[in-house]
Coordinates of C-alpha atoms and ligand atoms in Angstrom, one line a residue:
M127 CA 7.7 2.8 -14.5
H128 CA 5.6 1.0 -11.9
Q129 CA 6.8 0.2 -8.4
I130 CA 6.7 -2.9 -6.3
A131 CA 6.0 -2.9 -2.6
P132 CA 6.4 -6.4 -1.0
S133 CA 4.1 -6.7 2.1
L134 CA 6.0 -7.8 5.2
L135 CA 2.8 -9.3 6.6
A136 CA 3.6 -12.5 4.5
A137 CA 7.2 -12.6 5.7
D138 CA 8.5 -15.2 8.2
F139 CA 8.3 -13.3 11.5
S140 CA 10.8 -15.7 13.1
R141 CA 13.4 -14.4 10.7
L142 CA 12.1 -11.0 9.9
G143 CA 15.6 -9.4 9.7
E144 CA 16.7 -11.9 7.0
D145 CA 13.5 -11.4 5.0
I146 CA 14.0 -7.6 5.1
R147 CA 17.6 -8.0 4.0
M148 CA 16.5 -10.2 1.2
I149 CA 14.1 -7.4 0.0
N150 CA 17.0 -4.9 0.4
G151 CA 18.8 -6.9 -2.3
S152 CA 15.8 -7.1 -4.6
D153 CA 14.3 -4.8 -7.2
A154 CA 11.6 -3.7 -4.7
D155 CA 10.9 0.0 -4.5
M156 CA 9.6 0.1 -1.0
L157 CA 8.5 -2.1 1.8
H158 CA 4.7 -2.3 2.6
V159 CA 4.1 -2.5 6.4
D160 CA 0.5 -3.4 7.5
I161 CA -0.7 -2.2 10.9
M162 CA -3.9 -3.8 12.1
D163 CA -5.6 -3.0 15.4
G164 CA -8.2 -5.8 15.7
V165 CA -11.0 -3.1 15.7
F166 CA -10.9 -1.6 12.2
V167 CA -10.0 -5.0 10.8
P168 CA -10.6 -8.4 12.4
N169 CA -6.9 -9.1 12.9
I170 CA -4.0 -7.7 14.9
S171 CA -0.5 -7.4 13.4
F172 CA 2.2 -5.3 15.2
G173 CA 2.9 -1.7 16.3
Q174 CA 5.4 1.1 16.4
N175 CA 8.2 -0.9 18.1
I176 CA 8.3 -3.4 15.4
V177 CA 8.2 -0.7 12.8
K178 CA 11.2 0.9 14.5
T179 CA 13.0 -2.4 14.3
I180 CA 12.1 -2.9 10.7
K181 CA 13.5 0.6 10.0
Q182 CA 16.9 -0.3 11.4
V183 CA 17.3 -3.1 8.8
A184 CA 15.3 -1.8 5.8
E185 CA 17.1 0.1 3.1
K186 CA 13.9 0.8 1.1
P187 CA 11.3 3.4 2.2
L188 CA 8.6 2.2 4.5
D189 CA 5.1 2.4 3.1
V190 CA 3.0 2.2 6.3
H191 CA -0.7 1.2 5.8
L192 CA -2.7 2.0 9.0
M193 CA -5.7 -0.3 9.3
I194 CA -6.7 1.2 12.7
V195 CA -9.4 3.4 14.2
N196 CA -8.5 6.8 15.6
P197 CA -5.4 7.0 13.4
D198 CA -4.7 10.7 14.3
Q199 CA -3.7 9.6 17.8
Y200 CA -0.9 7.5 16.4
L201 CA 0.4 9.3 13.3
A202 CA 3.3 11.0 15.1
S203 CA 4.5 7.8 16.6
F204 CA 4.5 6.0 13.3
V205 CA 6.5 8.8 11.7
E206 CA 9.0 8.7 14.6
A207 CA 9.2 4.9 14.1
G208 CA 10.3 5.5 10.5
A209 CA 7.4 5.7 8.2
D210 CA 8.2 7.4 4.9
I211 CA 4.7 7.2 3.5
L212 CA 1.8 7.0 5.9
S213 CA -1.7 6.0 4.7
V214 CA -4.9 6.1 6.7
H215 CA -8.2 4.6 5.8
L216 CA -11.0 6.9 4.6
E217 CA -13.5 4.8 6.5
A218 CA -11.6 5.3 9.8
C219 CA -11.3 9.1 9.6
N220 CA -14.1 11.5 10.7
H221 CA -11.9 14.4 9.6
L222 CA -9.9 13.0 6.7
H223 CA -8.6 16.3 5.6
R224 CA -7.2 17.0 9.0
S225 CA -5.5 13.6 9.2
I226 CA -3.9 14.2 5.8
Q227 CA -2.6 17.6 6.9
M228 CA -1.2 16.1 10.1
I229 CA 0.8 13.6 8.1
K230 CA 2.1 16.1 5.7
S231 CA 3.1 18.6 8.5
M232 CA 5.5 15.9 9.7
G233 CA 7.3 15.9 6.4
V234 CA 6.3 12.4 5.2
K235 CA 4.1 11.4 2.2
A236 CA 0.4 11.1 2.8
G237 CA -1.9 8.3 1.4
V238 CA -5.5 7.4 1.7
A239 CA -6.7 3.8 1.6
I240 CA -10.2 2.8 0.5
N241 CA -12.0 -0.5 1.1
P242 CA -13.5 -2.5 -1.7
H243 CA -17.0 -1.1 -1.0
T244 CA -15.8 2.6 -1.0
S245 CA -16.2 4.6 -4.2
V246 CA -13.2 6.5 -5.6
S247 CA -15.6 9.4 -6.0
L248 CA -15.3 10.0 -2.2
L249 CA -11.7 11.1 -2.8
E250 CA -12.6 13.9 -5.0
D251 CA -12.1 16.7 -2.4
V252 CA -8.8 15.4 -1.0
L253 CA -7.1 14.3 -4.2
E254 CA -5.0 17.4 -4.5
D255 CA -3.7 17.0 -1.0
I256 CA -2.3 13.4 -1.2
D257 CA 0.6 11.5 -2.6
Q258 CA -1.1 8.2 -3.1
V259 CA -4.4 6.2 -2.9
I260 CA -4.4 2.6 -1.8
I261 CA -7.2 0.9 -3.5
M262 CA -7.9 -2.3 -1.5
S263 CA -8.4 -5.2 -3.8
V264 CA -9.4 -7.5 -0.9
N265 CA -11.2 -6.8 2.3
P266 CA -8.4 -5.7 4.6
G267 CA -7.3 -7.8 7.5
F268 CA -5.5 -10.8 6.0
G269 CA -2.9 -11.7 3.5
G270 CA -3.4 -14.4 0.9
Q271 CA -7.0 -13.5 -0.2
K272 CA -8.4 -13.5 -3.7
F273 CA -8.2 -10.3 -5.8
I274 CA -11.6 -8.6 -6.3
Y275 CA -11.9 -7.9 -10.0
Q276 CA -14.3 -4.9 -9.6
T277 CA -11.1 -3.2 -8.5
L278 CA -9.9 -2.9 -12.1
I279 CA -12.9 -0.5 -12.8
K280 CA -12.0 1.5 -9.8
I281 CA -8.4 1.9 -10.9
Q282 CA -9.6 3.2 -14.3
Q283 CA -12.0 5.6 -12.7
L284 CA -9.4 7.0 -10.4
K285 CA -6.8 7.2 -13.1
D286 CA -9.1 9.2 -15.2
R287 CA -9.8 11.7 -12.4
I288 CA -6.1 12.1 -11.7
T289 CA -5.2 12.5 -15.4
V290 CA -8.0 15.0 -16.1
R291 CA -6.9 17.1 -13.1
N292 CA -3.2 16.7 -14.0
L293 CA -2.3 15.6 -10.5
D294 CA 0.7 13.6 -9.2
V295 CA -1.1 11.0 -7.2
K296 CA 0.1 7.4 -7.3
I297 CA -2.4 4.5 -7.4
E298 CA -1.4 1.6 -5.2
I299 CA -3.2 -1.7 -5.3
D300 CA -3.2 -3.9 -2.3
G301 CA -4.4 -7.5 -1.9
G302 CA -4.3 -10.6 -4.1
V303 CA -1.7 -9.2 -6.5
G304 CA 0.7 -11.6 -8.2
L305 CA 2.2 -12.5 -11.5
Q306 CA -1.1 -13.8 -12.8
N307 CA -3.0 -10.5 -12.6
A308 CA -0.3 -7.8 -12.4
E309 CA -0.4 -6.9 -16.1
K310 CA -4.1 -6.3 -16.1
I311 CA -3.8 -4.1 -13.0
L312 CA -1.1 -2.0 -14.5
Q313 CA -3.0 -1.7 -17.8
A314 CA -5.9 -0.3 -15.8
G315 CA -3.6 2.4 -14.5
A316 CA -2.0 1.3 -11.3
D317 CA 1.5 2.7 -10.3
I318 CA 2.4 0.6 -7.3
L319 CA 1.7 -3.1 -6.7
V320 CA 1.7 -4.4 -3.1
A321 CA 2.5 -8.1 -3.1
G322 CA 2.6 -10.2 0.0
S323 CA 2.0 -13.9 -0.4
S324 CA 2.9 -13.9 -4.1
V325 CA 6.4 -12.7 -3.1
F326 CA 7.2 -14.3 0.2
K327 CA 5.5 -17.6 -0.4
S328 CA 7.1 -18.1 -3.7
E329 CA 10.1 -20.3 -4.2
D330 CA 12.4 -17.4 -5.1
P331 CA 11.0 -14.1 -3.7
V332 CA 13.8 -12.0 -5.2
K333 CA 13.1 -13.4 -8.6
T334 CA 9.4 -12.9 -8.2
V335 CA 10.0 -9.2 -7.3
S336 CA 12.0 -8.8 -10.5
Q337 CA 9.4 -10.5 -12.5
L338 CA 6.7 -8.3 -11.1
K339 CA 8.9 -5.3 -11.9
Q340 CA 9.5 -6.4 -15.4
I341 CA 5.9 -7.0 -16.2
G342 CA 4.6 -5.1 -19.2
I343 CA 7.9 -3.7 -20.1
N344 CA 7.4 -4.7 -23.7
T345 CA 3.6 -4.9 -23.7
L346 CA 2.5 -1.8 -21.9
S347 CA 2.7 1.5 -23.7
L348 CA 3.1 3.4 -20.4
Ligands
LIG27 C1 -4.4 -6.8 3.7 C2 -3.1 -6.1 3.7 C3 -2.2 -6.4 2.5 C4 -1.8 -7.8 2.6 C5 -1.5 -8.2 1.1 O1 -5.2 -6.3 4.7 O2 -3.3 -4.7 3.7 O3 -1.2 -5.5 2.4 O4 -0.6 -8.0 3.3 O5 -1.3 -9.6 1.1 P1 -1.4 -10.5 -0.2 O6 -0.6 -9.9 -1.3 O7 -1.0 -11.8 0.3 O8 -2.9 -10.4 -0.6
LIG28 ZN1 -1.6 -3.3 3.1

C-alpha cells in the first residue's frame, strides 16, 4: 500500500504545533520536512532547531529532504535533530556514495533526491545502497507548483530498474501532487506521495490525507 507524506512547508508556521498534531491524528505515514539553504535552491526554509521542535510534537517519522549544498557537513546534526529518513540531492553531492554511507552509519534510512532534469539512470550505481529515491516533480524551492508530467515516465523507468534487480527501494514523488493526479502517479509505480499545498490548503486536511491514502484501493491492482 502506498504512503502519504504531508509536506510541512505548506503548514501555517504561526501554528506549527497544531498543524503537526492534526497530522498526528490523520492517516499520514510520515511527515515531509523541507530544508532549503538559499544556495542549492532559491529559497530558505528552516534548520535543525526547528526540526528538533517538530520532532517533539510529531508522532510520525520525519522524512527530511535536504535541498542544501555541502550536505555532508550537516548530516549528523539533522539526525540528532530527529530525522528518521534523510535524503540528499544527487546534484549537491560530489561523493554521493560517501554521503549515503554516512547517513546509513548513523542508523537512519538514506534517500537520494533528483531534480526534474536529472535522469534516473544516474542512480544505477547507488540503488542497492539506498532506501528511497525522491523524484522531484517540480523544480525544488517552493510549494504550490505545477506537477511536471514527464515525471510519470521517470517513475516507470525507475520502477522497472528496481523490479528487475529485485530491490527494496521506495519511490517518493515530491511536488504538485494532489487528488487530481495521485492515481496516475501511483499507477506509474510510486510508493510515497508528498503533498504540501493539496493537504494544508484544503478545507479539511485530515480528510484530504485519507482520500489520498484511499486512492486506487479499488482501481489499482498493486
Ligand atoms: C519543493 C519541496 C516540496 C514541497 C511540495 O521544493 O521539496 O516538498 O513542499 O509542495 P507542494 O505539494 O505544494 O508542491
Ligand atoms: Zn520536499
